[in-house]
């Protein structure tokens, strides 16, 4: 991997993790509320996939803070959204689970498990029709792979050869339910086999994720139809702030944390590019500063005005068109 | 022009001028649509824009949402209202909310069309009406076309708008004849006064408007009164101004709808009148609706389950007599 | 006992005596349910009867229908009302109609439970209320538990019955405390008079009952009146007799609900009163409901989108003053 | 195939086809209405599958008259239902698409494409729990294999090893849409491959269908989990009475009618059991007589009373339990 990209990814992972810890902290203080789904442990996947899929459209789930940031949305706009402020990327109306920014082609933050997949497929249809030359990445968890929306999407994308990159973040759990208890096997890519080529990748390894997603992106851009990438990963925290996560044993967590994606990336940078401790300290500081700025920005930002409640139920221009 | 031809023409004209407009649904392409609404369009615009989908209603609407995000202006057809239940997640959790949740950043210029209602002995899984459910969804515009002219103009406007519109048709109206005044656009958010009158306001929509109009001569004769008949057209938002003016004039309100009585759409209209126009009402309002039963197959039972012109006339006359008319 | 403990106890008692009773849903087994309603049951009854399902709401309800056909008495849990939209086809096209379409040959002793409503900043895809939609479905019994005692008794009866019951809970009620009188069964089809009064009938259900009760002292003081508060409990069928008696006594009606105003459930109640009790009403009825907007994340906006005790009190006092109270 | 069974199947096919033609005739006269989906051309499949699956529960679609009869429901009760009479198997309330008879474990007649599949899976769960020793057959068309309900059902049946026999009647068309235009391939069994064993059979050959379904039934009864049987077949008529079926060419229809299942079964009986023309004439007459009786019964039967409208919205006993 190019040094520039490796550095960028490392920075974003550091930023992402610190961002999540900051979010957690401010959830405890009550400044953030609702369901907060932290992405800690999954940074390699979230960051590297977004950097590899650097053009095209992206549809994600509710566990998307880091993806949004890696996509280029400013951390302060994300943090402000978590704080419910006007300056938030969704004006404080969406919250943690609903980060949207069409200027970054990020239609993230769907909180209906699997619900964004048909949307991603439809968007890919639009891209194919306009011969855009790029496609759509749909990111979803292992929990989404048992729902009707997922299968309909595989089938349609395949039947019509649409440029969709299905990226499954398999962290083995949907809240407290282990995937193998509700599906016949662990590897969800098997479900896609009748429809499209599949790839498996170690989701704790940013370099591997970057390469796999880049390759998959090339594939869909060439017009071959959809492709499926499954990345195995691990969330360190509970499902959301309201989940203690007791269904996973300490041993299991230990094994999983031993593969820490940030440590791994550090190692890579050390081995391939001889980066030194000072560099990592620097990056850490820079990332922390960005997070601190984001938090401060969020805290200082104004609450929405009361009138905001009624804004954007319908779009203004509509009435113009009609009358 | 037939109702279905008016719909076809509205779509055709939009497709002709804007290549972003696409239609999708089961058999909408080569087959021309189960009720022939999209007949001939595939020949003009090709299969890439007249998209035959698999039987996957969740995806039909969900794909339309994604197409709209991607810059197209999709018109999704669901073959029959009952199947739209499979797409409620996409209609409600997605189409109706994304604009708001994104603080206006995402726009969904899309239309979902379906026919509903009792046709002839299609039984419980093919005969229902869902305006009562879908008009309770903020962020979704709901229009119901009882009339050929409205069908043309409103569908066209729905396609031009940047908000999601649910466009409701009725299985028995597709072959209805009527004039279309192409040059006089109308405001689809407005109710239509089908017939002016001074003693009684009858509010209805979709196919029941015709049944009401069939019943009106009997009602007027038997009660010696004149009825004002209002076709709501826009079920959400509701044109309260037109309702208010009429009710204030007549002092009496009857709502006629085909969906089930309990929780039916008309409850909202009567409740509006009771809340906002109570002192203008000279008598208790009346709701005529379908019975609270799944729609049976047998023809007499089926007809017994919904309002018919005869029943509408009889019930209103009876009510009128005991309510000072 | 806590509300969630009452629900747990109702299920537990039924599972203990009848091995046909099973529960199914996401995380209902090992995890004990997201709101801990099924805590401890898997240890007692095993995983085959406490079934952790995949995230597939259509199948959760669809499987429950099949289980009921196969002789079991399933209790399906949907994690949050919004996700139930994915199961609307199975709830409406299947669960509510099979008994009727088969002329009574198929029986569906099943319960679908879900929590709904605004909790705290869960945003538009996790905060809605769907009683207005699901109470409009013939063949489906809809009960809403505002009260710990009702939660226990009604859920138990729902499990014992041979008809499909939709059992609605509220996210903010699970930790509500209350007494359960185990030995005195109640009729879940009946409304509950929470508080007697003579000047004004306030009808509500689910969590809003508590908010109304919080508002009542202010209302009574400011208007110098006494309020009768009715908790509907059975949303379909509706206990019209209790409503009628109260409205005839007080002559005034306010309905308070959390769902959206337009097309909201309360419209049916107001419309009933207007149609059937018009001459008993001394003033225009009033509906207090959520605003017609998707539920926003920001806390102040969120609270502005639904009735709160303060708003209930203020609106009713204002209304009372201009309506002769 | 045993002679007794071959004869039975042949008789039921003759009966079925004549029943369908009679239904068509009485649709034309207006005595039958609604959507009428004829099963002509598919008799081998409908009859042999039902005879092979002679115990256990069956869930079908709206194209189910012949299946209902082959299951043991009396033709007159089916015909009376089409006529909307009280004596109909669903009391005249269900009609052609909704034939139900729990005494024959036939929960047929679902008119939501794919909608009965989760029901079949749930029923199979009940059977497994009670260790019934038998399972459930779910019959559906190729049109159902693109919908979410289908996939969720494959996944759940497989994850939980439920005794479900998925029988796909692949007649290549869903109304006017050819399956290969909306799915990536013709063989829908491919979709089941990640989940369970699959079998393919010539649906125009009653003997082959009987054998395949018998084998599949044994498989699920042994507790191995679900199995998928795909039978290729052909409907001779339009989708329903309101479909002219112009999307299929005369050649296509000719090829398909050349494989006529009744002729084929005749041939089999001639070759293996030396049946003579007189026998076939006899069977034809007997079948026709049964159909005529059914029609007469249906025509003579009373219409439901007005009160029936309100019966069975809820079951009577419910109120007893509660109050
Ligand atoms: C349709 C639907 N059902 C249920 C839920 C509740 N829910 C939220 S997240 C979740 C688990 C999802 O797990 P997975 O897809 O693996 O993603 P992860 O949380 O592991 O990232 C569930 C059940 C939901 N949001 N949407
Ligand atoms: C969910 C749903 N969508 C659409 C329809 C309308 N419809 C009825 S039958 C049918 C085609 C089904 O084709 P297939 O499953 O192949 O069965 P076949 O008619 O060929 O026997 C369609 C689209 C329906 N009944 N249900
Ligand atoms: Mg997961
Ligand atoms: Mg077919």
mmCIF file with all atom_site columns, C-alpha atoms in Angstrom, chain A residues 113 117 140-159 166 168-170 172 174 177-200 226-230 232, chain C residues 53-56 59, chain D residues 145 148 150-160 184-185 188-196:
data_model
loop_
_atom_site.group_PDB
_atom_site.id
_atom_site.type_symbol
_atom_site.label_atom_id
_atom_site.label_alt_id
_atom_site.label_comp_id
_atom_site.label_asym_id
_atom_site.label_entity_id
_atom_site.label_seq_id
_atom_site.pdbx_PDB_ins_code
_atom_site.Cartn_x
_atom_site.Cartn_y
_atom_site.Cartn_z
_atom_site.occupancy
_atom_site.B_iso_or_equiv
_atom_site.pdbx_formal_charge
_atom_site.auth_seq_id
_atom_site.auth_comp_id
_atom_site.auth_asym_id
_atom_site.auth_atom_id
_atom_site.pdbx_PDB_model_num
ATOM 1  C CA . UNK A 1 113 ? -31.369 -3.478  9.542   1.00 0.00 ? 113 UNK A CA 1
ATOM 2  C CA . UNK A 1 117 ? -29.806 -2.356  0.712   1.00 0.00 ? 117 UNK A CA 1
ATOM 3  C CA . UNK A 1 140 ? -24.134 -3.950  6.420   1.00 0.00 ? 140 UNK A CA 1
ATOM 4  C CA . UNK A 1 141 ? -23.684 -6.296  9.344   1.00 0.00 ? 141 UNK A CA 1
ATOM 5  C CA . UNK A 1 142 ? -24.009 -10.046 9.591   1.00 0.00 ? 142 UNK A CA 1
ATOM 6  C CA . UNK A 1 143 ? -27.406 -9.407  11.160  1.00 0.00 ? 143 UNK A CA 1
ATOM 7  C CA . UNK A 1 144 ? -28.730 -8.058  7.883   1.00 0.00 ? 144 UNK A CA 1
ATOM 8  C CA . UNK A 1 145 ? -27.947 -11.207 5.951   1.00 0.00 ? 145 UNK A CA 1
ATOM 9  C CA . UNK A 1 146 ? -31.023 -13.085 7.133   1.00 0.00 ? 146 UNK A CA 1
ATOM 10 C CA . UNK A 1 147 ? -33.600 -10.529 6.118   1.00 0.00 ? 147 UNK A CA 1
ATOM 11 C CA . UNK A 1 148 ? -35.626 -10.407 2.939   1.00 0.00 ? 148 UNK A CA 1
ATOM 12 C CA . UNK A 1 149 ? -34.240 -7.049  1.853   1.00 0.00 ? 149 UNK A CA 1
ATOM 13 C CA . UNK A 1 150 ? -30.748 -8.504  1.653   1.00 0.00 ? 150 UNK A CA 1
ATOM 14 C CA . UNK A 1 151 ? -31.721 -11.391 -0.577  1.00 0.00 ? 151 UNK A CA 1
ATOM 15 C CA . UNK A 1 152 ? -33.937 -9.361  -2.840  1.00 0.00 ? 152 UNK A CA 1
ATOM 16 C CA . UNK A 1 153 ? -30.982 -7.048  -3.288  1.00 0.00 ? 153 UNK A CA 1
ATOM 17 C CA . UNK A 1 154 ? -28.554 -9.829  -4.154  1.00 0.00 ? 154 UNK A CA 1
ATOM 18 C CA . UNK A 1 155 ? -30.984 -11.205 -6.674  1.00 0.00 ? 155 UNK A CA 1
ATOM 19 C CA . UNK A 1 156 ? -31.832 -7.933  -8.350  1.00 0.00 ? 156 UNK A CA 1
ATOM 20 C CA . UNK A 1 157 ? -28.270 -6.650  -8.464  1.00 0.00 ? 157 UNK A CA 1
ATOM 21 C CA . UNK A 1 158 ? -27.234 -9.929  -10.026 1.00 0.00 ? 158 UNK A CA 1
ATOM 22 C CA . UNK A 1 159 ? -30.122 -10.261 -12.482 1.00 0.00 ? 159 UNK A CA 1
ATOM 23 C CA . UNK A 1 166 ? -21.884 -5.589  -0.998  1.00 0.00 ? 166 UNK A CA 1
ATOM 24 C CA . UNK A 1 168 ? -20.588 -7.431  4.928   1.00 0.00 ? 168 UNK A CA 1
ATOM 25 C CA . UNK A 1 169 ? -19.087 -6.492  8.275   1.00 0.00 ? 169 UNK A CA 1
ATOM 26 C CA . UNK A 1 170 ? -19.263 -9.843  9.967   1.00 0.00 ? 170 UNK A CA 1
ATOM 27 C CA . UNK A 1 172 ? -20.514 -12.475 14.354  1.00 0.00 ? 172 UNK A CA 1
ATOM 28 C CA . UNK A 1 174 ? -26.431 -9.079  15.968  1.00 0.00 ? 174 UNK A CA 1
ATOM 29 C CA . UNK A 1 177 ? -27.424 -13.279 18.832  1.00 0.00 ? 177 UNK A CA 1
ATOM 30 C CA . UNK A 1 178 ? -24.516 -15.112 17.289  1.00 0.00 ? 178 UNK A CA 1
ATOM 31 C CA . UNK A 1 179 ? -24.934 -15.454 13.563  1.00 0.00 ? 179 UNK A CA 1
ATOM 32 C CA . UNK A 1 180 ? -24.482 -19.212 13.527  1.00 0.00 ? 180 UNK A CA 1
ATOM 33 C CA . UNK A 1 181 ? -27.563 -19.627 15.683  1.00 0.00 ? 181 UNK A CA 1
ATOM 34 C CA . UNK A 1 182 ? -29.829 -18.021 13.108  1.00 0.00 ? 182 UNK A CA 1
ATOM 35 C CA . UNK A 1 183 ? -28.089 -18.877 9.850   1.00 0.00 ? 183 UNK A CA 1
ATOM 36 C CA . UNK A 1 184 ? -26.735 -22.253 8.776   1.00 0.00 ? 184 UNK A CA 1
ATOM 37 C CA . UNK A 1 185 ? -23.088 -21.123 8.659   1.00 0.00 ? 185 UNK A CA 1
ATOM 38 C CA . UNK A 1 186 ? -20.734 -18.414 9.742   1.00 0.00 ? 186 UNK A CA 1
ATOM 39 C CA . UNK A 1 187 ? -19.657 -17.139 6.347   1.00 0.00 ? 187 UNK A CA 1
ATOM 40 C CA . UNK A 1 188 ? -22.437 -15.031 4.938   1.00 0.00 ? 188 UNK A CA 1
ATOM 41 C CA . UNK A 1 189 ? -20.664 -14.731 1.595   1.00 0.00 ? 189 UNK A CA 1
ATOM 42 C CA . UNK A 1 190 ? -21.935 -18.233 0.903   1.00 0.00 ? 190 UNK A CA 1
ATOM 43 C CA . UNK A 1 191 ? -25.371 -16.751 0.525   1.00 0.00 ? 191 UNK A CA 1
ATOM 44 C CA . UNK A 1 192 ? -24.151 -14.579 -2.299  1.00 0.00 ? 192 UNK A CA 1
ATOM 45 C CA . UNK A 1 193 ? -22.422 -17.361 -4.196  1.00 0.00 ? 193 UNK A CA 1
ATOM 46 C CA . UNK A 1 194 ? -25.312 -18.173 -6.508  1.00 0.00 ? 194 UNK A CA 1
ATOM 47 C CA . UNK A 1 195 ? -25.421 -14.541 -7.568  1.00 0.00 ? 195 UNK A CA 1
ATOM 48 C CA . UNK A 1 196 ? -21.971 -13.047 -7.795  1.00 0.00 ? 196 UNK A CA 1
ATOM 49 C CA . UNK A 1 197 ? -18.293 -13.504 -7.057  1.00 0.00 ? 197 UNK A CA 1
ATOM 50 C CA . UNK A 1 198 ? -17.394 -13.321 -3.397  1.00 0.00 ? 198 UNK A CA 1
ATOM 51 C CA . UNK A 1 199 ? -14.263 -12.406 -1.496  1.00 0.00 ? 199 UNK A CA 1
ATOM 52 C CA . UNK A 1 200 ? -13.324 -12.930 2.107   1.00 0.00 ? 200 UNK A CA 1
ATOM 53 C CA . UNK A 1 226 ? -22.188 -6.884  -8.329  1.00 0.00 ? 226 UNK A CA 1
ATOM 54 C CA . UNK A 1 227 ? -19.602 -8.403  -6.031  1.00 0.00 ? 227 UNK A CA 1
ATOM 55 C CA . UNK A 1 228 ? -19.641 -9.466  -2.413  1.00 0.00 ? 228 UNK A CA 1
ATOM 56 C CA . UNK A 1 229 ? -16.894 -8.828  0.104   1.00 0.00 ? 229 UNK A CA 1
ATOM 57 C CA . UNK A 1 230 ? -17.099 -10.301 3.548   1.00 0.00 ? 230 UNK A CA 1
ATOM 58 C CA . UNK A 1 232 ? -14.570 -10.632 9.597   1.00 0.00 ? 232 UNK A CA 1
ATOM 59 C CA . UNK C 2 53  ? -34.874 -15.543 15.568  1.00 0.00 ? 53  UNK C CA 1
ATOM 60 C CA . UNK C 2 54  ? -32.831 -13.887 12.866  1.00 0.00 ? 54  UNK C CA 1
ATOM 61 C CA . UNK C 2 55  ? -33.567 -10.255 12.037  1.00 0.00 ? 55  UNK C CA 1
ATOM 62 C CA . UNK C 2 56  ? -36.445 -11.063 9.755   1.00 0.00 ? 56  UNK C CA 1
ATOM 63 C CA . UNK C 2 59  ? -40.766 -14.329 9.155   1.00 0.00 ? 59  UNK C CA 1
ATOM 64 C CA . UNK D 3 145 ? -38.258 -17.131 -5.641  1.00 0.00 ? 145 UNK D CA 1
ATOM 65 C CA . UNK D 3 148 ? -37.807 -11.738 0.653   1.00 0.00 ? 148 UNK D CA 1
ATOM 66 C CA . UNK D 3 150 ? -38.711 -17.035 0.137   1.00 0.00 ? 150 UNK D CA 1
ATOM 67 C CA . UNK D 3 151 ? -35.160 -16.356 1.176   1.00 0.00 ? 151 UNK D CA 1
ATOM 68 C CA . UNK D 3 152 ? -35.957 -15.820 4.809   1.00 0.00 ? 152 UNK D CA 1
ATOM 69 C CA . UNK D 3 153 ? -37.690 -19.172 4.711   1.00 0.00 ? 153 UNK D CA 1
ATOM 70 C CA . UNK D 3 154 ? -34.740 -20.988 3.139   1.00 0.00 ? 154 UNK D CA 1
ATOM 71 C CA . UNK D 3 155 ? -32.428 -19.500 5.714   1.00 0.00 ? 155 UNK D CA 1
ATOM 72 C CA . UNK D 3 156 ? -34.565 -20.232 8.733   1.00 0.00 ? 156 UNK D CA 1
ATOM 73 C CA . UNK D 3 157 ? -35.509 -23.738 7.662   1.00 0.00 ? 157 UNK D CA 1
ATOM 74 C CA . UNK D 3 158 ? -31.857 -24.469 7.097   1.00 0.00 ? 158 UNK D CA 1
ATOM 75 C CA . UNK D 3 159 ? -30.510 -22.813 10.245  1.00 0.00 ? 159 UNK D CA 1
ATOM 76 C CA . UNK D 3 160 ? -32.958 -24.731 12.387  1.00 0.00 ? 160 UNK D CA 1
ATOM 77 C CA . UNK D 3 184 ? -29.791 -14.325 -12.854 1.00 0.00 ? 184 UNK D CA 1
ATOM 78 C CA . UNK D 3 185 ? -30.631 -17.858 -14.028 1.00 0.00 ? 185 UNK D CA 1
ATOM 79 C CA . UNK D 3 188 ? -34.211 -21.459 -8.976  1.00 0.00 ? 188 UNK D CA 1
ATOM 80 C CA . UNK D 3 189 ? -32.858 -24.418 -7.065  1.00 0.00 ? 189 UNK D CA 1
ATOM 81 C CA . UNK D 3 190 ? -29.487 -22.716 -7.305  1.00 0.00 ? 190 UNK D CA 1
ATOM 82 C CA . UNK D 3 191 ? -30.720 -20.213 -4.818  1.00 0.00 ? 191 UNK D CA 1
ATOM 83 C CA . UNK D 3 192 ? -31.280 -22.952 -2.299  1.00 0.00 ? 192 UNK D CA 1
ATOM 84 C CA . UNK D 3 193 ? -27.877 -24.559 -2.729  1.00 0.00 ? 193 UNK D CA 1
ATOM 85 C CA . UNK D 3 194 ? -26.178 -22.721 0.114   1.00 0.00 ? 194 UNK D CA 1
ATOM 86 C CA . UNK D 3 195 ? -28.884 -23.932 2.458   1.00 0.00 ? 195 UNK D CA 1
ATOM 87 C CA . UNK D 3 196 ? -29.974 -27.454 1.623   1.00 0.00 ? 196 UNK D CA 1
#
